[in-house]
PDB file of C-alpha atoms in Angstrom:
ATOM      1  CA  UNK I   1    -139.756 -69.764 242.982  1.00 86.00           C
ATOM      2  CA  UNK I   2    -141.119 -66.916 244.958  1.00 85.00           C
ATOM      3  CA  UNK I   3    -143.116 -68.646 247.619  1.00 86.00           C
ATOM      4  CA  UNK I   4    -146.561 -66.529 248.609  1.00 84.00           C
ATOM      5  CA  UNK I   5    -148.164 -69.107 250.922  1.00 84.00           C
ATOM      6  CA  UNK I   6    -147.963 -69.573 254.653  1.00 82.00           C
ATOM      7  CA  UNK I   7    -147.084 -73.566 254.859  1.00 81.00           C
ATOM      8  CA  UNK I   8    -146.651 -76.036 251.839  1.00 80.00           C
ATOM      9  CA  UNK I   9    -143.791 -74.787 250.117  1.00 85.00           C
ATOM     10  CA  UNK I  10    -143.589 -74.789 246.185  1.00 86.00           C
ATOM     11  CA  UNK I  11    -146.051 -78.013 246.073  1.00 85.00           C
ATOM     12  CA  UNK I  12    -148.761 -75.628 247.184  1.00 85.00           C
ATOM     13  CA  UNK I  13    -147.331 -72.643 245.135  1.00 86.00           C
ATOM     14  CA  UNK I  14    -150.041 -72.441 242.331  1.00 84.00           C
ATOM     15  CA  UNK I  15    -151.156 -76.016 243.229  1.00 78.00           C
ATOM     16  CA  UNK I  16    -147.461 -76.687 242.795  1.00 81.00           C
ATOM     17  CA  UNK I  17    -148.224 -78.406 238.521  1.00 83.00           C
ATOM     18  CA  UNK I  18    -144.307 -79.482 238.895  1.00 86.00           C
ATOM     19  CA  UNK I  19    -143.542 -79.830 243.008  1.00 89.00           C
ATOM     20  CA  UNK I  20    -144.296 -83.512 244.049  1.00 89.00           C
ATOM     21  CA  UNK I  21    -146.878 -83.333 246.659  1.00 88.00           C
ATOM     22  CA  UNK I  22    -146.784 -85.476 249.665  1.00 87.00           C
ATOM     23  CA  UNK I  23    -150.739 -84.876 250.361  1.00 86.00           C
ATOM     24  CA  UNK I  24    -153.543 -87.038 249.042  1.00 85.00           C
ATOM     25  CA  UNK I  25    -157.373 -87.038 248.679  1.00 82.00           C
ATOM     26  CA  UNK I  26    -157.776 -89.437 251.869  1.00 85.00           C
ATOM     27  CA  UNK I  27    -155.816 -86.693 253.759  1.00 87.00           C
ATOM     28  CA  UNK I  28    -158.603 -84.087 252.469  1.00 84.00           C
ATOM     29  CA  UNK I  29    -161.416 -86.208 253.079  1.00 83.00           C
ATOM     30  CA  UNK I  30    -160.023 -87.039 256.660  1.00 88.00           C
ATOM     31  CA  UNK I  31    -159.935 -83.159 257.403  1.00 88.00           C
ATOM     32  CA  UNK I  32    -163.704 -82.918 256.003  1.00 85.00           C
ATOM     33  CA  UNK I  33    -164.818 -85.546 258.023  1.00 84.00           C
ATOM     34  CA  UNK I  34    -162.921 -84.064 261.208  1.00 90.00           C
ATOM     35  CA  UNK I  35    -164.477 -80.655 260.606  1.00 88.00           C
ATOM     36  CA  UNK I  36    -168.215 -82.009 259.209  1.00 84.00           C
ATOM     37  CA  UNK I  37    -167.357 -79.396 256.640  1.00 81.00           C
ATOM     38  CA  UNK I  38    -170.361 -79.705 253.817  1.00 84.00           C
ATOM     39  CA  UNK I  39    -168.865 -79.676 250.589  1.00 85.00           C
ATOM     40  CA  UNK I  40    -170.742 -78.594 247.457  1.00 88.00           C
ATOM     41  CA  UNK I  41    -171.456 -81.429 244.858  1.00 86.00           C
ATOM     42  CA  UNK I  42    -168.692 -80.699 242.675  1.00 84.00           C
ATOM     43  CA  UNK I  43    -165.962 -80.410 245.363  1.00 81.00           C
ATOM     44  CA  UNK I  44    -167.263 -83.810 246.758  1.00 79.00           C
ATOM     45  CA  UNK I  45    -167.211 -85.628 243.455  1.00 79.00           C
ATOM     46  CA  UNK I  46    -163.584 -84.521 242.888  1.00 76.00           C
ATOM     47  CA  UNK I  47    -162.824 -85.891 246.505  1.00 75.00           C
ATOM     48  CA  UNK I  48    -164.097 -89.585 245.552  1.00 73.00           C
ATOM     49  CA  UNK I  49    -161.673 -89.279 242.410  1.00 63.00           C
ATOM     50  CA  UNK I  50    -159.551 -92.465 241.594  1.00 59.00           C
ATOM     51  CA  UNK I  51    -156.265 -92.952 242.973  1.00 52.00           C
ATOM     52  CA  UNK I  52    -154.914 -92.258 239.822  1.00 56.00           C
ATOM     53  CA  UNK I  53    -155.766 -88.973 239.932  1.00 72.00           C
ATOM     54  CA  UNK I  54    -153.865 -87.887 243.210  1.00 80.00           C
ATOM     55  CA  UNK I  55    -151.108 -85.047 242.630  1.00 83.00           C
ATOM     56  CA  UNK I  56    -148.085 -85.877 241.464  1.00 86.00           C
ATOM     57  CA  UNK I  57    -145.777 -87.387 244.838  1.00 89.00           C
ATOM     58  CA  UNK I  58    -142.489 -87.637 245.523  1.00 90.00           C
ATOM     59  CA  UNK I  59    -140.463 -90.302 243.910  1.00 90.00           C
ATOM     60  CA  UNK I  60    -142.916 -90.527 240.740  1.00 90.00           C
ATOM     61  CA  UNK I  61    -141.016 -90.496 236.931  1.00 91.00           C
ATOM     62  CA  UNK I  62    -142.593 -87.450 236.473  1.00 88.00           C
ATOM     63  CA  UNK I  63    -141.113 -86.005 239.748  1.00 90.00           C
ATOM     64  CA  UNK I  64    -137.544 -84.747 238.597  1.00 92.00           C
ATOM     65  CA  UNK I  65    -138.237 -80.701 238.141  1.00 90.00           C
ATOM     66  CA  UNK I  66    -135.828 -78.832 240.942  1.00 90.00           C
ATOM     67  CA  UNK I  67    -137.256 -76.057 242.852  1.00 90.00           C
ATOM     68  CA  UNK I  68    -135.896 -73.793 243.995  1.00 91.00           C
ATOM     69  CA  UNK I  69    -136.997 -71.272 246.769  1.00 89.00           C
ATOM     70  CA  UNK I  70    -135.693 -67.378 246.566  1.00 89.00           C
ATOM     71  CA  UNK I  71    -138.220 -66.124 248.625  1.00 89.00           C
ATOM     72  CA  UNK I  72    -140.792 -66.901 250.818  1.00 91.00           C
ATOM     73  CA  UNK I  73    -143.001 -65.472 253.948  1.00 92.00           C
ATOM     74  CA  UNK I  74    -140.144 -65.447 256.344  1.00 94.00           C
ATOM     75  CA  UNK I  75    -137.968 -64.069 254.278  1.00 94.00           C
ATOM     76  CA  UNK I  76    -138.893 -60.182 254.337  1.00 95.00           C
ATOM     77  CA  UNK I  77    -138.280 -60.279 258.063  1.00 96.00           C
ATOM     78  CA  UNK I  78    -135.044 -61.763 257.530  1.00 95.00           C
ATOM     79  CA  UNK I  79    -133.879 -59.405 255.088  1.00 95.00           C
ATOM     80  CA  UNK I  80    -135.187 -56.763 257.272  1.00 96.00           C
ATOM     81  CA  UNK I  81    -132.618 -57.938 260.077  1.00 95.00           C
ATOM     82  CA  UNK I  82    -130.025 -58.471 257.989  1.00 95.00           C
ATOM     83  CA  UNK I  83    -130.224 -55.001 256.960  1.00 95.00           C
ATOM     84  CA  UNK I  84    -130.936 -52.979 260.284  1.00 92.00           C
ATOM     85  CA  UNK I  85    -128.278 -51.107 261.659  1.00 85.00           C
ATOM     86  CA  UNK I  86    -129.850 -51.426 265.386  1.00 82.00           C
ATOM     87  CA  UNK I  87    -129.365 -54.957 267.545  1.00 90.00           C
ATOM     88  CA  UNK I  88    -132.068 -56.848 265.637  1.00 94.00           C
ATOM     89  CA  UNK I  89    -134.432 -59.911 265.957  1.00 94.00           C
ATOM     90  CA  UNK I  90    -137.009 -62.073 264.116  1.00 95.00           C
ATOM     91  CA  UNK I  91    -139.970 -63.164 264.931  1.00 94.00           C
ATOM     92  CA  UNK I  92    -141.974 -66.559 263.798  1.00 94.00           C
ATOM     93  CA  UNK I  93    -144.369 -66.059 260.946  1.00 94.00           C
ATOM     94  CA  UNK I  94    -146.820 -63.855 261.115  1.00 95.00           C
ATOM     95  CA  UNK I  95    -150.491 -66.014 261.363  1.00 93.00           C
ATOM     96  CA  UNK I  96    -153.844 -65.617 263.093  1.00 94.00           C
ATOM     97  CA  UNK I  97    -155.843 -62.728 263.885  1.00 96.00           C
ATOM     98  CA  UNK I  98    -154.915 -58.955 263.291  1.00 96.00           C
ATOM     99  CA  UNK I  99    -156.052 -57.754 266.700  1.00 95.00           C
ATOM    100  CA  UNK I 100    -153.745 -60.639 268.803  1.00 95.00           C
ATOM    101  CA  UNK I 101    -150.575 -58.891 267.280  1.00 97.00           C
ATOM    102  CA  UNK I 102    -150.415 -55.650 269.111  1.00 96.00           C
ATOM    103  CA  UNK I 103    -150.509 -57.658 272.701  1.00 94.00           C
ATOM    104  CA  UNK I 104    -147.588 -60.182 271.259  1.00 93.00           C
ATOM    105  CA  UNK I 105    -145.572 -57.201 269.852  1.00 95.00           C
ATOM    106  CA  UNK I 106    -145.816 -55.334 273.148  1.00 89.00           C
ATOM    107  CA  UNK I 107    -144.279 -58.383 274.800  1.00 87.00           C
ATOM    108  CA  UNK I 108    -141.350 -58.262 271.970  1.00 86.00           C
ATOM    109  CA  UNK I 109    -140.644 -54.888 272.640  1.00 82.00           C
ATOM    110  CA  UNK I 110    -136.704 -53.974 273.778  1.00 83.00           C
ATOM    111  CA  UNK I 111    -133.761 -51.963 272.761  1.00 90.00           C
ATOM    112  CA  UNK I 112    -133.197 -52.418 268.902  1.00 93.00           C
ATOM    113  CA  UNK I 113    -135.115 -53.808 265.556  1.00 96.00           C
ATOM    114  CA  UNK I 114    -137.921 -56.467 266.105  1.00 96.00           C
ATOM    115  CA  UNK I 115    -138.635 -58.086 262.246  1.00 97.00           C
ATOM    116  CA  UNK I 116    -141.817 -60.111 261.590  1.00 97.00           C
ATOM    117  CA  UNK I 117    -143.428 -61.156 258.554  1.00 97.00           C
ATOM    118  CA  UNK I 118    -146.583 -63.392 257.224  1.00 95.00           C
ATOM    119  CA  UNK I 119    -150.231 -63.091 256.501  1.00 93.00           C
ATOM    120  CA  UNK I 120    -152.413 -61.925 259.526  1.00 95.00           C
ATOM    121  CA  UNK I 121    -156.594 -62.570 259.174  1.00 94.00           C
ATOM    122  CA  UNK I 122    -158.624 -59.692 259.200  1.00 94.00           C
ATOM    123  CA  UNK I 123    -162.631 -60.323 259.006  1.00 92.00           C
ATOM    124  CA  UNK I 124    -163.987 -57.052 257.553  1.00 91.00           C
ATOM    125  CA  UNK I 125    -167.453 -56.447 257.279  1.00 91.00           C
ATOM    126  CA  UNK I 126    -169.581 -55.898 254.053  1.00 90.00           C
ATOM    127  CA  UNK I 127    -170.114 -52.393 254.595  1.00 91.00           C
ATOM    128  CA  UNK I 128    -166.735 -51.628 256.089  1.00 92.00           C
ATOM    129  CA  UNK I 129    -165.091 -48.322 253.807  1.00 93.00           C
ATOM    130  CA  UNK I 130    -161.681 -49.148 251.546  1.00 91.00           C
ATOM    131  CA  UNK I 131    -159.254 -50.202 253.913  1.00 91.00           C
ATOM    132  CA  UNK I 132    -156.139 -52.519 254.868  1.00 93.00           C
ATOM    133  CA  UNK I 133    -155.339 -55.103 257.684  1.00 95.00           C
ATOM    134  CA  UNK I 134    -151.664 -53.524 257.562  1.00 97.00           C
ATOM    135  CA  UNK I 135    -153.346 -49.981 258.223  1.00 97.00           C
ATOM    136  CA  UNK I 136    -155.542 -51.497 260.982  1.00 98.00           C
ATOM    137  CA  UNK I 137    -152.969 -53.065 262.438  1.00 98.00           C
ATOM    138  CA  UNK I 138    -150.907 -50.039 262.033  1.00 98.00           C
ATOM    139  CA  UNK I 139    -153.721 -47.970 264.450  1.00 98.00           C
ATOM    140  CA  UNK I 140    -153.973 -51.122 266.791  1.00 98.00           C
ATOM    141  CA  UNK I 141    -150.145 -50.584 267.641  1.00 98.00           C
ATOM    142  CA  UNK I 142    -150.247 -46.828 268.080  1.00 98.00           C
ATOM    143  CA  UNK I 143    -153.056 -47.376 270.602  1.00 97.00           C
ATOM    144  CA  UNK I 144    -150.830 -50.158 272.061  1.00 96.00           C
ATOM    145  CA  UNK I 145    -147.613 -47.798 272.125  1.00 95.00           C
ATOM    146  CA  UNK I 146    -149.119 -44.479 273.051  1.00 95.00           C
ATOM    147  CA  UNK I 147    -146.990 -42.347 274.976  1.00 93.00           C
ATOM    148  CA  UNK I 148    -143.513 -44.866 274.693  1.00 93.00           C
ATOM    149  CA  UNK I 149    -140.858 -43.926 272.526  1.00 93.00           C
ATOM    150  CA  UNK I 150    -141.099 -46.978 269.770  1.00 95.00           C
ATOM    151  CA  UNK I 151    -142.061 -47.080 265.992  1.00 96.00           C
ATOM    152  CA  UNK I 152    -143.499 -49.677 264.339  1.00 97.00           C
ATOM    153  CA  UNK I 153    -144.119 -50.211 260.533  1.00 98.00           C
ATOM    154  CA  UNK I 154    -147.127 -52.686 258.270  1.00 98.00           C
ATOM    155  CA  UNK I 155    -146.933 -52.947 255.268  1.00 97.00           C
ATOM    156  CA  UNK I 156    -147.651 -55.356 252.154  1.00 96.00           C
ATOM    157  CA  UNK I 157    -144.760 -56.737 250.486  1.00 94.00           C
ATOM    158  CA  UNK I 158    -145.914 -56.102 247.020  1.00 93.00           C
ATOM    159  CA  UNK I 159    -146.535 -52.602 247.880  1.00 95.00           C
ATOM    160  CA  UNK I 160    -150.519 -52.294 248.540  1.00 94.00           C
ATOM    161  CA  UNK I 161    -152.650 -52.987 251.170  1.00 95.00           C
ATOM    162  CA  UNK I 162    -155.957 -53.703 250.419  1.00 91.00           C
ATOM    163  CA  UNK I 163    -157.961 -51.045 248.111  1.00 92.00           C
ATOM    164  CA  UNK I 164    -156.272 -48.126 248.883  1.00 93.00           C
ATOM    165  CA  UNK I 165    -153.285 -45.482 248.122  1.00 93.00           C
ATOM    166  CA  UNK I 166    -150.983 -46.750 250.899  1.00 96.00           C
ATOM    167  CA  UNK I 167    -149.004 -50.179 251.225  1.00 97.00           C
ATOM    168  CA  UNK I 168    -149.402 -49.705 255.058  1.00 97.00           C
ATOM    169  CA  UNK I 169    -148.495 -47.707 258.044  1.00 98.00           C
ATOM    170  CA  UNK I 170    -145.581 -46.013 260.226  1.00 98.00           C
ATOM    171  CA  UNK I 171    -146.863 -44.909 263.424  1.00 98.00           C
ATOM    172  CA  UNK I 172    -145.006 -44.326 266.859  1.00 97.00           C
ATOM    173  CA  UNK I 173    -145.755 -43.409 270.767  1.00 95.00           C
ATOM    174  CA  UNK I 174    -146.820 -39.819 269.253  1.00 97.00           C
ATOM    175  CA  UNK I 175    -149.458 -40.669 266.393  1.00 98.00           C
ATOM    176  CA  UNK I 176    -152.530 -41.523 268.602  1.00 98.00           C
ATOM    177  CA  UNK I 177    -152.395 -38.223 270.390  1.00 97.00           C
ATOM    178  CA  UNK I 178    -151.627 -36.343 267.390  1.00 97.00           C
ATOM    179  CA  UNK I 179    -154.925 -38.083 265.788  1.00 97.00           C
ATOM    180  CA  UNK I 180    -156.871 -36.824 268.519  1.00 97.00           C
ATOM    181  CA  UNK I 181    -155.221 -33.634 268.575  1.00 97.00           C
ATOM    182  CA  UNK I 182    -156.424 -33.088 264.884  1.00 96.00           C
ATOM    183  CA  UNK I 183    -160.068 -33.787 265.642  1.00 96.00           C
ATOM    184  CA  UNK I 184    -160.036 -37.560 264.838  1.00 97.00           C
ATOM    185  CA  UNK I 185    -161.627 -40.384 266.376  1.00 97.00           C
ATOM    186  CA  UNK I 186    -158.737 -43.508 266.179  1.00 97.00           C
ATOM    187  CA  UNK I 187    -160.864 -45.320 268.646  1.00 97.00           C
ATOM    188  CA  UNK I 188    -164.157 -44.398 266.251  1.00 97.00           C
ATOM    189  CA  UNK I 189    -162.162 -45.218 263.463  1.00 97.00           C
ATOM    190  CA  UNK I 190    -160.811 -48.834 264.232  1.00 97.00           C
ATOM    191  CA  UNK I 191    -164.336 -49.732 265.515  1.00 96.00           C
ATOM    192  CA  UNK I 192    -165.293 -49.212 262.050  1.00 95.00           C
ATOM    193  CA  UNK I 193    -162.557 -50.434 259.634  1.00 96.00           C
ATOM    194  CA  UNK I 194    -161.722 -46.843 258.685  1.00 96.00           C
ATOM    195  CA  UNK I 195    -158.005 -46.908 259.556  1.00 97.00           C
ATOM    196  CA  UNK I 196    -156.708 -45.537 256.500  1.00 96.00           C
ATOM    197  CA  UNK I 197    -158.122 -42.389 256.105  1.00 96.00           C
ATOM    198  CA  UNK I 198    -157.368 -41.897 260.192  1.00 97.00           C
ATOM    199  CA  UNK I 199    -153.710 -42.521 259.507  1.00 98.00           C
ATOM    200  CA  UNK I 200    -153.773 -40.118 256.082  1.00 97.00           C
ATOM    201  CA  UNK I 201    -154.878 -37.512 257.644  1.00 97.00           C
ATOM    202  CA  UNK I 202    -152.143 -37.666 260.349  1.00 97.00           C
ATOM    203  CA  UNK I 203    -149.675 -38.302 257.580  1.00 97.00           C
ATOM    204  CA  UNK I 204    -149.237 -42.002 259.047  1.00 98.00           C
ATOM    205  CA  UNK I 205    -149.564 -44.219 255.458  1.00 97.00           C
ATOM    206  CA  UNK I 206    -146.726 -45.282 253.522  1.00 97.00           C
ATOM    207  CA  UNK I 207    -147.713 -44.679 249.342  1.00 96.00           C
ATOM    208  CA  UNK I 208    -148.517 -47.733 247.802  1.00 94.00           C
ATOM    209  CA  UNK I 209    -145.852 -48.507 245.014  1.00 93.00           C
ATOM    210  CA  UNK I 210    -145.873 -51.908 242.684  1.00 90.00           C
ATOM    211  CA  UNK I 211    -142.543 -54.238 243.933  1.00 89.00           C
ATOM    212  CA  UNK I 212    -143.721 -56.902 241.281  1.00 83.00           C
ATOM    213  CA  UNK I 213    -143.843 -59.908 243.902  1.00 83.00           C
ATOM    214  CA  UNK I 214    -146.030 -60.482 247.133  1.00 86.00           C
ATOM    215  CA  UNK I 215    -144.590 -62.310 250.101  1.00 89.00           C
ATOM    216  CA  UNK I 216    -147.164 -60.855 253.040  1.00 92.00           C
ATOM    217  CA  UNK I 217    -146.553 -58.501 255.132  1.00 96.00           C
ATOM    218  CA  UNK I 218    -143.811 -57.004 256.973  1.00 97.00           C
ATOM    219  CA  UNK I 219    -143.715 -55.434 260.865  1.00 98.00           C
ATOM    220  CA  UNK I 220    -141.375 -53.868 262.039  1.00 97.00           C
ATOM    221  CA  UNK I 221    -141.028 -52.794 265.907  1.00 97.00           C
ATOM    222  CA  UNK I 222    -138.302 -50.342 266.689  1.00 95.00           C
ATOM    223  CA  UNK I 223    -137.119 -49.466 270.323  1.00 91.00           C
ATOM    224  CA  UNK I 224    -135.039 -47.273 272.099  1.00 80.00           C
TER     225      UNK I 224
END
């Protein structure tokens, strides 16, 4: 299995049909309750279903299919380490919001590779133009590292990020002074979701390509 999900393993891999399931419908309902989360009708009539129609858990006859895991969230990072010629380490997965990274990645900053991977959270608005969290995050960092001599590197494992040419972003100390240098607004553009065509025109995106599989993103911080 190729695992494309932050937590749950293979029993939350498409619902997991086959991967016993150690979660039941008093465990949702719990969380609902906790939350006051108001379900529509249909979602609450399927939480009141019979205990007979819980997931299949471990130890049932049916529970005998092996699974098992050749990829998951973590694993681009580690990959990425394994193959770095620099001094390199990993960091824990990748969660939460897009613009807490740069201020965590400035803190893992030293000599060497720094390897990350996950699935930030990026609220875009409505109106925002085509863009991608791995872009934006791309233009937070080269804010963040303006003037030092480090690279850093977002991009989406299954080579695209969001609705656009690029799978993500290389930037360095240089790239936000070159932007400005060229005319652009970087602070302009990340104020309105417009990353990508910031980072084209500085020749900052990585061209999107198809890899077949999709296990997040991957970071990548590299010091002198």
């Amino acid at each position: 299995m190729l695992v494309d999900v932050p937590q749950g393993g293979p029993a939350a891999v498409s619902s997991g049909p086959f991967a016993a399931d150690p979660t039941t419908f008093a465990d949702a309902r719990e969380i609902v309750r906790q939350r006051a989360v108001a379900l529509p009708p249909r979602a609450a009539r399927l939480l009141d279903g019979r205990a007979s129609e819980e997931t299949l858990k471990p130890g049932d006859p049916a529970d005998f299919v092996a699974h098992v895991v050749l990829c998951d969230m973590r694993a681009p990072a580690e990959q990425a380490a394994r193959l770095a010629r620099a001094p390199a380490r990993i960091g824990p997965l990748v969660r939460g919001p897009v613009a807490a990274l740069p201020q965590q990645y400035e803190r893992a900053a030293g000599p060497g590779l720094f390897a990350a991977s996950g699935e930030p959270e990026l609220n875009v608005p409505s109106d925002a133009p085509p863009g991608g969290r791995a872009q934006h995050l791309a233009l937070l960092m080269a804010r963040a590292l303006r003037g030092r001599r480090v690279g850093f590197l977002a991009a989406g494992t299954d080579g695209r990020d969001g609705p656009t040419s690029a799978a993500g972003a290389a930037v360095d100390g240089s790239t936000w002074d070159e932007a400005e240098r060229r005319g652009l607004n970087p602070a302009d553009a990340l104020a309105r979701f417009d990353a990508s065509s910031c980072l084209q025109a500085v020749g900052a995106t990585i061209p999107s390509f198809r890899s077949g599989a999709h296990a997040g993103e991957l970071h990548l911080l590299l010091s002198a």
